Tab-separated table of C-alpha atoms in Angstrom:
chain	number	residue	atom	x	y	z
A	1073	UNK	CA	-2.026	14.764	5.923
A	1074	UNK	CA	-0.484	18.197	5.331
A	1075	UNK	CA	-2.108	21.223	3.758
A	1076	UNK	CA	-2.898	21.022	0.000
A	1077	UNK	CA	0.218	20.633	-2.080
A	1078	UNK	CA	-0.475	22.374	-5.331
A	1079	UNK	CA	-2.580	24.836	-7.250
A	1080	UNK	CA	-2.029	25.883	-10.858
A	1081	UNK	CA	-4.306	28.414	-12.479
A	1082	UNK	CA	-4.251	30.252	-15.788
A	1083	UNK	CA	-6.787	31.581	-18.287
A	1084	UNK	CA	-7.357	28.154	-19.842
A	1085	UNK	CA	-7.555	25.848	-16.873
A	1086	UNK	CA	-6.652	25.204	-13.282
A	1087	UNK	CA	-5.262	22.059	-11.682
A	1088	UNK	CA	-5.066	20.818	-8.130
A	1089	UNK	CA	-3.456	17.661	-6.818
A	1090	UNK	CA	-2.442	15.715	-3.736
A	1091	UNK	CA	-1.697	12.055	-3.038
A	1092	UNK	CA	-1.835	9.616	-0.130
A	1093	UNK	CA	0.049	6.386	0.534
A	1094	UNK	CA	-3.194	4.590	1.474
A	1095	UNK	CA	-6.360	4.982	-0.589
A	1096	UNK	CA	-8.448	3.549	2.275
A	1097	UNK	CA	-8.545	7.048	3.755
A	1098	UNK	CA	-10.790	8.187	0.898
A	1099	UNK	CA	-13.186	5.225	0.828
A	1100	UNK	CA	-15.986	7.150	2.570
A	1101	UNK	CA	-14.840	10.626	1.540
A	1102	UNK	CA	-17.393	13.164	0.368
A	1103	UNK	CA	-16.961	16.001	-2.077
A	1104	UNK	CA	-18.458	19.041	-0.335
A	1105	UNK	CA	-19.799	22.056	-2.204
A	1106	UNK	CA	-20.492	24.991	0.098
A	1107	UNK	CA	-21.869	28.475	-0.579
A	1108	UNK	CA	-21.114	30.411	2.564
A	1109	UNK	CA	-24.087	30.606	4.943
A	1110	UNK	CA	-26.775	30.934	2.269
A	1111	UNK	CA	-27.765	27.276	1.945
A	1112	UNK	CA	-26.932	23.804	3.160
A	1113	UNK	CA	-23.741	22.201	1.910
A	1114	UNK	CA	-24.057	19.671	-0.894
A	1115	UNK	CA	-22.327	16.351	-0.140
A	1116	UNK	CA	-21.454	14.069	-3.056
A	1117	UNK	CA	-20.201	10.484	-2.907
A	1118	UNK	CA	-16.762	9.946	-4.408
A	1119	UNK	CA	-16.454	6.158	-4.148
A	1120	UNK	CA	-19.877	4.565	-3.549
A	1121	UNK	CA	-18.621	1.182	-4.776
A	1122	UNK	CA	-15.660	1.244	-2.349
A	1123	UNK	CA	-12.926	0.646	-4.922
A	1124	UNK	CA	-10.474	2.544	-2.699
A	1125	UNK	CA	-10.715	0.068	0.176
A	1126	UNK	CA	-7.851	-1.959	-1.310
A	1127	UNK	CA	-5.245	0.346	0.230
A	1128	UNK	CA	-3.152	1.216	-2.810
A	1129	UNK	CA	-1.486	4.602	-3.105
A	1130	UNK	CA	-3.875	7.168	-4.532
A	1131	UNK	CA	-3.462	10.369	-6.525
A	1132	UNK	CA	-6.278	12.925	-6.397
A	1133	UNK	CA	-6.309	15.248	-9.398
A	1134	UNK	CA	-8.875	17.995	-9.938
A	1135	UNK	CA	-9.286	20.125	-13.056
A	1136	UNK	CA	-11.452	23.106	-13.922
A	1137	UNK	CA	-11.832	22.990	-17.729
A	1138	UNK	CA	-13.966	24.552	-20.421
A	1139	UNK	CA	-14.492	21.142	-22.046
A	1140	UNK	CA	-14.518	17.750	-20.313
A	1141	UNK	CA	-11.703	15.257	-20.709
A	1142	UNK	CA	-12.967	12.468	-22.932
A	1143	UNK	CA	-13.251	9.137	-21.176
A	1144	UNK	CA	-11.037	7.298	-23.656
A	1145	UNK	CA	-8.306	9.897	-23.079
A	1146	UNK	CA	-8.628	9.555	-19.298
A	1147	UNK	CA	-8.132	5.786	-19.597
A	1148	UNK	CA	-4.873	6.367	-21.507
A	1149	UNK	CA	-3.673	8.920	-18.954
A	1150	UNK	CA	-4.753	7.259	-15.694
A	1151	UNK	CA	-5.443	3.591	-16.453
A	1152	UNK	CA	-8.477	1.331	-16.231
A	1153	UNK	CA	-11.709	3.117	-15.323
A	1154	UNK	CA	-13.167	1.668	-12.108
A	1155	UNK	CA	-16.132	3.969	-11.647
A	1156	UNK	CA	-17.698	7.058	-13.196
A	1157	UNK	CA	-20.046	9.570	-11.560
A	1158	UNK	CA	-21.383	12.853	-12.860
A	1159	UNK	CA	-23.338	15.489	-10.923
A	1160	UNK	CA	-25.088	18.690	-12.019
A	1161	UNK	CA	-24.209	21.507	-9.612
A	1162	UNK	CA	-24.750	25.236	-9.225
A	1163	UNK	CA	-21.785	27.407	-8.226
A	1164	UNK	CA	-21.597	30.991	-7.094
A	1165	UNK	CA	-18.501	33.200	-7.158
A	1166	UNK	CA	-17.803	32.421	-3.507
A	1167	UNK	CA	-18.525	28.665	-3.723
A	1168	UNK	CA	-15.979	26.270	-2.297
A	1169	UNK	CA	-15.301	22.654	-3.225
A	1170	UNK	CA	-13.537	20.452	-0.700
A	1171	UNK	CA	-13.004	16.826	0.292
A	1172	UNK	CA	-13.946	15.624	3.778
A	1173	UNK	CA	-13.500	12.170	5.299
A	1174	UNK	CA	-13.833	10.523	8.696
A	1175	UNK	CA	-11.058	8.019	7.978
A	1176	UNK	CA	-7.860	9.985	8.414
A	1177	UNK	CA	-8.211	13.494	7.036
A	1178	UNK	CA	-8.706	15.701	10.055
A	1179	UNK	CA	-9.621	18.826	8.088
A	1180	UNK	CA	-11.335	19.445	4.742
A	1181	UNK	CA	-8.995	19.558	1.737
A	1182	UNK	CA	-10.107	22.469	-0.427
A	1183	UNK	CA	-9.822	21.999	-4.176
A	1184	UNK	CA	-8.454	25.435	-4.905
A	1185	UNK	CA	-9.872	25.776	-8.437
A	1186	UNK	CA	-11.710	29.095	-7.953
A	1187	UNK	CA	-12.619	31.767	-8.971
A	1188	UNK	CA	-15.831	30.455	-10.491
A	1189	UNK	CA	-18.361	32.293	-12.600
A	1190	UNK	CA	-21.828	31.889	-11.156
A	1191	UNK	CA	-23.795	29.331	-13.110
A	1192	UNK	CA	-24.527	25.705	-13.826
A	1193	UNK	CA	-21.747	23.127	-14.010
A	1194	UNK	CA	-21.130	19.432	-14.425
A	1195	UNK	CA	-18.853	17.787	-11.870
A	1196	UNK	CA	-17.382	14.437	-12.891
A	1197	UNK	CA	-15.618	11.996	-10.546
A	1198	UNK	CA	-13.892	9.036	-12.170
A	1199	UNK	CA	-11.742	6.427	-10.436
A	1200	UNK	CA	-8.908	4.850	-12.407
A	1201	UNK	CA	-6.175	2.301	-11.740
A	1202	UNK	CA	-2.774	2.459	-13.428
A	1203	UNK	CA	-0.956	-0.876	-13.737
A	1204	UNK	CA	2.634	-1.343	-14.984
A	1205	UNK	CA	2.930	-2.966	-18.373
A	1206	UNK	CA	4.987	-5.786	-16.938
A	1207	UNK	CA	1.653	-7.156	-15.653
A	1208	UNK	CA	0.412	-7.646	-19.218
A	1209	UNK	CA	2.620	-10.734	-19.480
A	1210	UNK	CA	2.765	-13.870	-17.316
A	1211	UNK	CA	3.722	-13.239	-13.702
A	1212	UNK	CA	5.155	-15.449	-11.014
A	1213	UNK	CA	2.947	-15.717	-7.872
A	1214	UNK	CA	5.307	-13.533	-5.841
A	1215	UNK	CA	5.125	-10.842	-8.532
A	1216	UNK	CA	1.393	-10.330	-8.065
A	1217	UNK	CA	1.917	-8.550	-4.729
A	1218	UNK	CA	4.673	-6.490	-6.335
A	1219	UNK	CA	2.325	-5.342	-9.079
A	1220	UNK	CA	-0.253	-4.270	-6.491
A	1221	UNK	CA	2.452	-2.257	-4.727
A	1222	UNK	CA	3.256	-0.520	-7.986
A	1223	UNK	CA	-0.324	0.262	-9.004
A	1224	UNK	CA	-1.679	3.775	-8.577
A	1225	UNK	CA	-5.328	4.625	-7.983
A	1226	UNK	CA	-6.369	7.996	-9.382
A	1227	UNK	CA	-9.408	10.001	-8.340
A	1228	UNK	CA	-9.929	12.269	-11.340
A	1229	UNK	CA	-12.272	15.184	-10.631
A	1230	UNK	CA	-13.263	17.486	-13.487
A	1231	UNK	CA	-15.479	20.552	-13.347
A	1232	UNK	CA	-16.776	22.112	-16.567
A	1233	UNK	CA	-19.668	24.372	-17.634
A	1234	UNK	CA	-22.998	22.644	-18.172
A	1235	UNK	CA	-23.106	24.222	-21.635
A	1236	UNK	CA	-20.243	21.972	-22.703
A	1237	UNK	CA	-21.291	18.731	-24.470
A	1238	UNK	CA	-22.705	16.306	-21.900
A	1239	UNK	CA	-22.082	13.339	-24.167
A	1240	UNK	CA	-18.508	12.611	-25.058
A	1241	UNK	CA	-17.598	13.740	-28.561
A	1242	UNK	CA	-14.759	11.965	-30.384
A	1243	UNK	CA	-11.442	12.831	-28.803
A	1244	UNK	CA	-9.638	15.734	-30.449
A	1245	UNK	CA	-6.542	15.323	-28.324
A	1246	UNK	CA	-5.549	12.040	-30.027
A	1247	UNK	CA	-4.080	10.342	-26.959
A	1248	UNK	CA	-3.198	6.715	-27.735
A	1249	UNK	CA	-1.477	3.850	-25.949
A	1250	UNK	CA	1.777	5.007	-27.549
A	1251	UNK	CA	1.625	8.369	-25.766
A	1252	UNK	CA	1.783	6.996	-22.215
A	1253	UNK	CA	3.888	4.121	-20.918
A	1254	UNK	CA	3.822	3.134	-17.231
A	1255	UNK	CA	6.356	0.495	-16.258
A	1256	UNK	CA	9.192	-0.509	-13.958
A	1257	UNK	CA	12.870	0.184	-14.587
A	1258	UNK	CA	15.970	-0.973	-12.800
A	1259	UNK	CA	18.728	0.859	-10.994
A	1260	UNK	CA	20.582	1.951	-14.121
A	1261	UNK	CA	17.573	3.693	-15.674
A	1262	UNK	CA	16.476	3.366	-19.291
A	1263	UNK	CA	17.221	4.522	-22.814
A	1264	UNK	CA	14.929	5.968	-25.473
A	1265	UNK	CA	16.106	4.823	-28.874
A	1266	UNK	CA	15.278	4.370	-32.523
A	1267	UNK	CA	16.199	0.747	-31.967
A	1268	UNK	CA	16.316	-0.409	-35.608
A	1269	UNK	CA	18.645	2.384	-36.726
A	1270	UNK	CA	20.625	2.189	-33.500
A	1271	UNK	CA	21.267	-1.534	-34.036
A	1272	UNK	CA	22.574	-0.872	-37.540
A	1273	UNK	CA	24.801	1.943	-36.268
A	1274	UNK	CA	26.177	-0.187	-33.429
A	1275	UNK	CA	27.162	-2.840	-35.966
A	1276	UNK	CA	28.867	-0.196	-38.102
A	1277	UNK	CA	30.783	1.148	-35.126
A	1278	UNK	CA	31.692	-2.036	-33.267
A	1279	UNK	CA	31.110	-4.882	-35.677
A	1280	UNK	CA	28.556	-7.703	-35.657
A	1281	UNK	CA	27.897	-9.990	-32.709
A	1282	UNK	CA	27.276	-9.324	-29.051
A	1283	UNK	CA	28.395	-6.200	-27.187
A	1284	UNK	CA	28.166	-4.882	-23.638
A	1285	UNK	CA	26.854	-1.391	-24.314
A	1286	UNK	CA	26.886	-0.519	-20.629
A	1287	UNK	CA	30.671	-0.688	-20.700
A	1288	UNK	CA	30.722	1.257	-23.977
A	1289	UNK	CA	28.540	3.955	-22.437
A	1290	UNK	CA	30.753	4.399	-19.372
A	1291	UNK	CA	33.745	4.622	-21.720
A	1292	UNK	CA	32.062	7.336	-23.796
A	1293	UNK	CA	31.823	5.176	-26.907
A	1294	UNK	CA	28.063	5.688	-27.270
A	1295	UNK	CA	28.218	9.489	-27.287
A	1296	UNK	CA	28.086	9.415	-31.086
A	1297	UNK	CA	24.637	7.789	-30.944
A	1298	UNK	CA	23.339	10.648	-28.808
A	1299	UNK	CA	25.010	13.202	-31.071
A	1300	UNK	CA	23.245	11.633	-34.045
A	1301	UNK	CA	19.885	11.737	-32.272
A	1302	UNK	CA	19.328	7.966	-32.230
A	1303	UNK	CA	19.508	7.437	-28.458
A	1304	UNK	CA	18.618	9.362	-25.286
A	1305	UNK	CA	19.961	8.070	-21.976
A	1306	UNK	CA	18.252	8.421	-18.572
A	1307	UNK	CA	20.926	7.035	-16.286
A	1308	UNK	CA	21.238	6.059	-12.633
A	1309	UNK	CA	17.639	6.294	-11.388
A	1310	UNK	CA	16.119	4.931	-8.232
A	1311	UNK	CA	14.469	1.632	-9.240
A	1312	UNK	CA	10.777	2.462	-9.450
A	1313	UNK	CA	7.681	2.582	-11.655
A	1314	UNK	CA	7.481	5.658	-13.860
A	1315	UNK	CA	4.971	7.138	-16.247
A	1316	UNK	CA	6.353	8.470	-19.515
A	1317	UNK	CA	3.983	10.888	-21.267
A	1318	UNK	CA	4.450	12.306	-24.754
A	1319	UNK	CA	1.477	14.619	-25.425
A	1320	UNK	CA	0.400	14.380	-29.074
A	1321	UNK	CA	-0.557	18.086	-29.257
A	1322	UNK	CA	-0.338	21.275	-27.189
A	1323	UNK	CA	-4.044	20.897	-26.450
A	1324	UNK	CA	-3.382	17.386	-25.159
A	1325	UNK	CA	-0.557	18.675	-22.969
A	1326	UNK	CA	-3.036	21.029	-21.266
A	1327	UNK	CA	-4.967	17.970	-20.096
A	1328	UNK	CA	-2.061	16.662	-18.013
A	1329	UNK	CA	-2.763	17.336	-14.351
A	1330	UNK	CA	0.505	16.413	-12.669
A	1331	UNK	CA	1.388	17.710	-9.249
A	1332	UNK	CA	4.035	20.440	-9.520
A	1333	UNK	CA	2.999	21.195	-13.106
A	1334	UNK	CA	2.549	24.832	-12.172
A	1335	UNK	CA	5.745	24.965	-10.143
A	1336	UNK	CA	8.218	23.554	-12.639
A	1337	UNK	CA	9.739	20.070	-12.899
A	1338	UNK	CA	12.078	18.455	-10.381
A	1339	UNK	CA	14.661	17.738	-13.097
A	1340	UNK	CA	15.059	18.576	-16.777
A	1341	UNK	CA	17.053	17.083	-19.617
A	1342	UNK	CA	17.627	18.094	-23.244
A	1343	UNK	CA	18.533	15.755	-26.091
A	1344	UNK	CA	19.077	15.952	-29.818
A	1345	UNK	CA	16.587	13.832	-31.767
A	1346	UNK	CA	16.893	13.032	-35.448
A	1347	UNK	CA	14.060	14.936	-37.178
A	1348	UNK	CA	13.035	11.737	-38.988
A	1349	UNK	CA	12.419	9.872	-35.740
A	1350	UNK	CA	8.722	9.634	-34.810
A	1351	UNK	CA	8.825	6.769	-32.331
A	1352	UNK	CA	11.282	5.630	-29.652
A	1353	UNK	CA	11.626	2.287	-27.881
A	1354	UNK	CA	11.907	2.345	-24.083
A	1355	UNK	CA	14.580	-0.116	-22.964
A	1356	UNK	CA	15.771	-0.744	-19.379
A	1357	UNK	CA	19.447	0.205	-19.341
A	1358	UNK	CA	20.546	-3.066	-17.729
A	1359	UNK	CA	19.421	-4.857	-20.922
A	1360	UNK	CA	22.269	-3.150	-22.806
A	1361	UNK	CA	24.727	-5.552	-21.188
A	1362	UNK	CA	23.728	-8.271	-23.683
A	1363	UNK	CA	23.034	-6.305	-26.829
A	1364	UNK	CA	22.428	-9.302	-29.087
A	1365	UNK	CA	19.521	-10.417	-26.879
A	1366	UNK	CA	18.256	-6.887	-26.253
A	1367	UNK	CA	17.506	-6.121	-29.891
A	1368	UNK	CA	15.476	-9.323	-30.240
A	1369	UNK	CA	12.981	-8.365	-27.520
A	1370	UNK	CA	9.704	-6.527	-27.944
A	1371	UNK	CA	9.993	-3.222	-26.051
A	1372	UNK	CA	7.274	-0.629	-25.407
A	1373	UNK	CA	7.371	2.326	-27.776
A	1374	UNK	CA	6.363	5.937	-27.306
A	1375	UNK	CA	5.400	8.304	-30.117
A	1376	UNK	CA	7.372	11.546	-30.438
A	1377	UNK	CA	5.190	13.719	-32.695
A	1378	UNK	CA	6.515	16.719	-34.588
A	1379	UNK	CA	9.576	17.509	-36.664
A	1380	UNK	CA	11.798	19.385	-34.232
A	1381	UNK	CA	15.345	18.365	-33.358
A	1382	UNK	CA	15.172	19.090	-29.625
A	1383	UNK	CA	13.629	16.639	-27.180
A	1384	UNK	CA	12.841	17.929	-23.695
A	1385	UNK	CA	12.421	15.446	-20.851
A	1386	UNK	CA	10.937	16.858	-17.642
A	1387	UNK	CA	10.520	14.904	-14.411
A	1388	UNK	CA	7.614	15.657	-12.057
A	1389	UNK	CA	7.188	13.873	-8.727
A	1390	UNK	CA	3.928	13.781	-6.822
A	1391	UNK	CA	4.413	12.585	-3.251
A	1392	UNK	CA	1.872	10.172	-1.797
A	1393	UNK	CA	1.948	11.357	1.804
A	1394	UNK	CA	2.467	9.016	4.727
A	1395	UNK	CA	-0.783	7.840	6.326
A	1396	UNK	CA	-1.988	4.814	8.341
A	1397	UNK	CA	1.616	3.841	9.148
A	1398	UNK	CA	2.490	3.588	5.441
A	1399	UNK	CA	5.550	5.570	4.428
A	1400	UNK	CA	5.302	8.332	1.861
A	1401	UNK	CA	5.572	7.084	-1.680
A	1402	UNK	CA	6.637	8.987	-4.818
A	1403	UNK	CA	4.612	8.932	-8.036
A	1404	UNK	CA	7.096	10.049	-10.723
A	1405	UNK	CA	6.159	11.107	-14.249
A	1406	UNK	CA	8.363	12.023	-17.191
A	1407	UNK	CA	6.931	14.369	-19.822
A	1408	UNK	CA	8.521	14.424	-23.284
A	1409	UNK	CA	8.003	17.384	-25.616
A	1410	UNK	CA	9.625	18.276	-28.910
A	1411	UNK	CA	10.657	21.710	-30.181
A	1412	UNK	CA	12.229	23.153	-33.293
A	1413	UNK	CA	15.916	23.898	-33.651
A	1414	UNK	CA	18.927	21.834	-32.691
A	1415	UNK	CA	19.994	22.053	-29.023
A	1416	UNK	CA	23.264	23.826	-28.340
A	1417	UNK	CA	24.197	21.119	-25.857
A	1418	UNK	CA	22.932	17.746	-24.664
A	1419	UNK	CA	21.886	17.729	-21.015
A	1420	UNK	CA	21.571	14.189	-19.643
A	1421	UNK	CA	19.211	13.178	-16.887
A	1422	UNK	CA	21.421	11.165	-14.562
A	1423	UNK	CA	21.755	10.152	-10.910
A	1424	UNK	CA	18.127	10.887	-10.073
A	1425	UNK	CA	17.225	9.854	-6.531
A	1426	UNK	CA	13.471	9.465	-6.158
A	1427	UNK	CA	13.754	7.846	-2.721
A	1428	UNK	CA	16.790	6.966	-0.635
A	1429	UNK	CA	18.180	3.418	-0.494
A	1430	UNK	CA	15.290	1.577	-2.050
A	1431	UNK	CA	15.192	-1.741	-3.863
A	1432	UNK	CA	11.981	-1.629	-5.844
A	1433	UNK	CA	10.565	-5.156	-6.077
A	1434	UNK	CA	10.008	-5.076	-9.861
A	1435	UNK	CA	13.513	-3.803	-10.661
């Protein structure tokens, strides 16, 4: 793999991340803590139960925090917890933390989270697996392999002072299932909508019965719904699985460790949102072709906390690098945040190419 991809450091926290197309590489990986030439390196197991042998794509995220991420929050952010390890370690100012493996990484990958204050720390390594929500319903046999292709393993490494609570206190960040949705969307993209009010408005505008809203959109007839803050359109995406995050608080947003978070998003969009709207349905855009059926289905929802009239949608893409003859694989995440004031203009997110000429199997 290449050199480390990302480091983000400020007074509150630091993040580091990289990803690989094949998690097998990390099955026997060790987390190495070194202190120059003063003492022997400390080698810590990362995956003693060998959960990473399954060969899914894997995201490695490391955070240096003053307080640990609560386990229930980590499950919301990264999916089912597969394993959980915690080590007590001593760090000096010149200590280094790196990952070494004999299964494909030819050089240590340094987790560039320093500088450290000398002292005692807790180092937590948790393995998670993110599964698209489509898998919560019945699947055809051929879809099972597709779900595995879409799943993302996450190695979540957190370092925090030993003085912080060792036992998880109740979460203060208030992450819930409605603040993160991971699912598959087709070639047209998806919409975010106050579906109940949108349905009533569509009937007012176009009459009762069925409508092909895809045609209406291309003709500009749905612009009024965006101007009224009832619908946000993300149009023309590569078919893929995406995470949509809507942090419930600023403190919760600090917990997000997404590659490129320190470098700015790949793409940005701005929408007007009705200040009364607190929750939006996420609907694949192709479903708009048969509107009468679309509004009868049960779609995932995402909470949009706050009272502001501006909705920001930022796209971050972590690249799972090619390894073991598997091609590189993107891990895209959308982050929604709300701010006060009405936007001067609506900036759509459209024609986003995550990978070239791909037909994602769940699209």
